[in-house]
């Protein structure tokens, strides 16, 4: 589902299936939550709205299943995961002290300033995947993020 114009309903569009670069997994999205920050993004009411390139795929509360990995990893096809939505630079002071949520040079803010989970597949760096037990339904797992 794609945001094409602020304040308008999302549109169903075909998007290209991503190919995961080295160090990434391809995640098939099973469910994606919708919270008020997504609504604010869709309405154009976020601080980044003026610079966000449209069309945009929102959605940051992502639950999925790994379908492909590119490189050595603890992840394997079939693993259930949620996606942590803020991808830090690993270089700034905040990242080096373990405070990636305060990163000063964010690589991606999934669903907000970068492509999110209202689509079928997303390429995600290995370190931003978290395991989800099979007994937790895919529709409940996004709340874990």
mmCIF file of C-alpha atoms in Angstrom:
data_model
loop_
_atom_site.group_PDB
_atom_site.id
_atom_site.type_symbol
_atom_site.label_atom_id
_atom_site.label_comp_id
_atom_site.label_asym_id
_atom_site.label_seq_id
_atom_site.Cartn_x
_atom_site.Cartn_y
_atom_site.Cartn_z
ATOM 1 C CA UNK A 1 0.000 0.000 0.000
ATOM 2 C CA UNK A 2 1.523 3.239 -1.154
ATOM 3 C CA UNK A 3 1.189 6.840 -0.026
ATOM 4 C CA UNK A 4 0.936 8.869 -3.233
ATOM 5 C CA UNK A 5 -0.579 12.106 -1.898
ATOM 6 C CA UNK A 6 -0.920 13.391 1.652
ATOM 7 C CA UNK A 7 -4.382 13.056 3.116
ATOM 8 C CA UNK A 8 -5.562 10.629 0.436
ATOM 9 C CA UNK A 9 -6.221 6.883 0.879
ATOM 10 C CA UNK A 10 -3.261 4.602 0.307
ATOM 11 C CA UNK A 11 -3.110 3.040 -3.152
ATOM 12 C CA UNK A 12 -2.402 -0.562 -4.015
ATOM 13 C CA UNK A 13 0.630 -0.528 -6.331
ATOM 14 C CA UNK A 14 3.085 -3.057 -7.611
ATOM 15 C CA UNK A 15 6.575 -2.500 -6.223
ATOM 16 C CA UNK A 16 9.710 -4.332 -7.196
ATOM 17 C CA UNK A 17 10.689 -7.245 -4.961
ATOM 18 C CA UNK A 18 13.971 -6.208 -3.332
ATOM 19 C CA UNK A 19 17.146 -8.221 -3.634
ATOM 20 C CA UNK A 20 19.008 -8.341 -0.319
ATOM 21 C CA UNK A 21 22.555 -6.970 -0.473
ATOM 22 C CA UNK A 22 25.342 -8.651 1.538
ATOM 23 C CA UNK A 23 24.524 -8.636 5.253
ATOM 24 C CA UNK A 24 20.779 -8.450 4.637
ATOM 25 C CA UNK A 25 17.875 -10.873 4.741
ATOM 26 C CA UNK A 26 14.837 -10.773 2.511
ATOM 27 C CA UNK A 27 11.769 -10.825 4.745
ATOM 28 C CA UNK A 28 8.316 -11.798 3.554
ATOM 29 C CA UNK A 29 5.986 -9.509 5.467
ATOM 30 C CA UNK A 30 3.220 -11.428 7.232
ATOM 31 C CA UNK A 31 1.669 -8.496 9.097
ATOM 32 C CA UNK A 32 2.330 -4.824 9.700
ATOM 33 C CA UNK A 33 0.756 -2.790 12.453
ATOM 34 C CA UNK A 34 -0.863 0.593 11.960
ATOM 35 C CA UNK A 35 -0.329 3.185 14.662
ATOM 36 C CA UNK A 36 -0.979 6.899 14.915
ATOM 37 C CA UNK A 37 2.526 7.783 13.701
ATOM 38 C CA UNK A 38 1.628 5.975 10.453
ATOM 39 C CA UNK A 39 -1.583 8.026 10.255
ATOM 40 C CA UNK A 40 0.432 11.213 10.793
ATOM 41 C CA UNK A 41 2.821 10.125 8.023
ATOM 42 C CA UNK A 42 -0.127 9.487 5.679
ATOM 43 C CA UNK A 43 -1.613 12.888 6.548
ATOM 44 C CA UNK A 44 1.704 14.689 5.997
ATOM 45 C CA UNK A 45 1.917 15.759 9.645
ATOM 46 C CA UNK A 46 5.411 14.477 10.517
ATOM 47 C CA UNK A 47 8.527 16.688 10.761
ATOM 48 C CA UNK A 48 9.978 14.979 7.659
ATOM 49 C CA UNK A 49 6.779 15.293 5.562
ATOM 50 C CA UNK A 50 8.076 18.221 3.528
ATOM 51 C CA UNK A 51 11.065 16.227 2.276
ATOM 52 C CA UNK A 52 9.561 12.730 2.009
ATOM 53 C CA UNK A 53 9.647 11.494 -1.589
ATOM 54 C CA UNK A 54 6.267 10.213 -2.747
ATOM 55 C CA UNK A 55 5.157 7.588 -3.548
ATOM 56 C CA UNK A 56 6.162 6.068 -0.202
ATOM 57 C CA UNK A 57 5.428 2.721 1.463
ATOM 58 C CA UNK A 58 4.713 3.363 5.172
ATOM 59 C CA UNK A 59 4.511 0.883 8.058
ATOM 60 C CA UNK A 60 7.090 0.357 10.806
ATOM 61 C CA UNK A 61 5.602 -2.407 13.003
ATOM 62 C CA UNK A 62 6.685 -5.350 10.862
ATOM 63 C CA UNK A 63 6.320 -9.088 11.412
ATOM 64 C CA UNK A 64 7.591 -11.544 8.841
ATOM 65 C CA UNK A 65 9.421 -14.645 7.802
ATOM 66 C CA UNK A 66 12.963 -14.779 6.402
ATOM 67 C CA UNK A 67 12.919 -16.122 2.850
ATOM 68 C CA UNK A 68 16.531 -15.468 1.821
ATOM 69 C CA UNK A 69 19.821 -14.443 3.432
ATOM 70 C CA UNK A 70 22.834 -12.916 1.716
ATOM 71 C CA UNK A 71 25.956 -13.872 3.621
ATOM 72 C CA UNK A 72 26.873 -15.724 6.788
ATOM 73 C CA UNK A 73 24.194 -15.234 9.408
ATOM 74 C CA UNK A 74 22.355 -16.833 12.272
ATOM 75 C CA UNK A 75 19.186 -16.325 10.192
ATOM 76 C CA UNK A 76 17.791 -18.966 7.853
ATOM 77 C CA UNK A 77 14.869 -19.217 5.489
ATOM 78 C CA UNK A 78 11.727 -19.890 7.499
ATOM 79 C CA UNK A 79 12.756 -17.978 10.643
ATOM 80 C CA UNK A 80 9.961 -15.818 12.093
ATOM 81 C CA UNK A 81 11.073 -12.258 12.863
ATOM 82 C CA UNK A 82 10.067 -8.720 13.661
ATOM 83 C CA UNK A 83 11.983 -5.786 12.189
ATOM 84 C CA UNK A 84 13.486 -3.081 14.381
ATOM 85 C CA UNK A 85 12.642 0.089 12.448
ATOM 86 C CA UNK A 86 15.550 2.448 13.247
ATOM 87 C CA UNK A 87 18.776 1.411 11.527
ATOM 88 C CA UNK A 88 21.755 3.226 13.040
ATOM 89 C CA UNK A 89 25.054 4.198 11.430
ATOM 90 C CA UNK A 90 27.274 2.278 13.931
ATOM 91 C CA UNK A 91 29.745 5.215 13.766
ATOM 92 C CA UNK A 92 28.342 8.150 15.740
ATOM 93 C CA UNK A 93 28.839 8.513 19.485
ATOM 94 C CA UNK A 94 25.295 7.392 20.289
ATOM 95 C CA UNK A 95 25.647 4.176 18.248
ATOM 96 C CA UNK A 96 29.085 3.412 19.702
ATOM 97 C CA UNK A 97 27.729 3.620 23.249
ATOM 98 C CA UNK A 98 24.735 1.400 22.394
ATOM 99 C CA UNK A 99 22.133 4.147 22.028
ATOM 100 C CA UNK A 100 21.211 3.550 18.378
ATOM 101 C CA UNK A 101 17.788 5.097 19.011
ATOM 102 C CA UNK A 102 19.688 8.410 19.334
ATOM 103 C CA UNK A 103 21.776 7.904 16.160
ATOM 104 C CA UNK A 104 22.829 11.180 14.541
ATOM 105 C CA UNK A 105 23.299 9.669 11.057
ATOM 106 C CA UNK A 106 20.410 7.197 10.640
ATOM 107 C CA UNK A 107 20.818 4.715 7.774
ATOM 108 C CA UNK A 108 17.067 4.053 7.572
ATOM 109 C CA UNK A 109 13.934 4.822 9.535
ATOM 110 C CA UNK A 110 11.766 2.041 8.178
ATOM 111 C CA UNK A 111 8.208 3.064 7.363
ATOM 112 C CA UNK A 112 8.875 6.694 8.171
ATOM 113 C CA UNK A 113 11.602 8.184 5.971
ATOM 114 C CA UNK A 114 12.399 4.879 4.239
ATOM 115 C CA UNK A 115 10.325 2.113 2.672
ATOM 116 C CA UNK A 116 8.220 0.277 5.237
ATOM 117 C CA UNK A 117 6.120 -2.797 5.801
ATOM 118 C CA UNK A 118 2.914 -2.130 3.867
ATOM 119 C CA UNK A 119 4.303 -4.341 1.102
ATOM 120 C CA UNK A 120 5.081 -8.008 0.525
ATOM 121 C CA UNK A 121 8.885 -8.064 0.975
ATOM 122 C CA UNK A 122 11.567 -5.956 2.628
ATOM 123 C CA UNK A 123 15.368 -6.313 2.661
ATOM 124 C CA UNK A 124 16.614 -5.885 6.239
ATOM 125 C CA UNK A 125 20.132 -5.835 7.750
ATOM 126 C CA UNK A 126 20.689 -8.957 9.864
ATOM 127 C CA UNK A 127 21.215 -6.958 13.063
ATOM 128 C CA UNK A 128 17.749 -5.378 12.857
ATOM 129 C CA UNK A 129 15.868 -8.672 12.945
ATOM 130 C CA UNK A 130 14.554 -10.129 16.200
ATOM 131 C CA UNK A 131 13.316 -13.712 16.619
ATOM 132 C CA UNK A 132 9.632 -14.412 17.144
ATOM 133 C CA UNK A 133 8.460 -17.760 18.548
ATOM 134 C CA UNK A 134 6.069 -19.666 16.296
ATOM 135 C CA UNK A 135 3.377 -19.603 19.015
ATOM 136 C CA UNK A 136 3.054 -15.811 18.713
ATOM 137 C CA UNK A 137 0.666 -15.056 15.843
ATOM 138 C CA UNK A 138 2.049 -12.911 13.008
ATOM 139 C CA UNK A 139 -0.743 -10.398 13.637
ATOM 140 C CA UNK A 140 0.322 -9.958 17.276
ATOM 141 C CA UNK A 141 4.099 -9.958 16.747
ATOM 142 C CA UNK A 142 4.316 -6.372 15.337
ATOM 143 C CA UNK A 143 3.499 -5.084 18.832
ATOM 144 C CA UNK A 144 6.867 -6.491 19.956
ATOM 145 C CA UNK A 145 8.666 -3.795 17.997
#
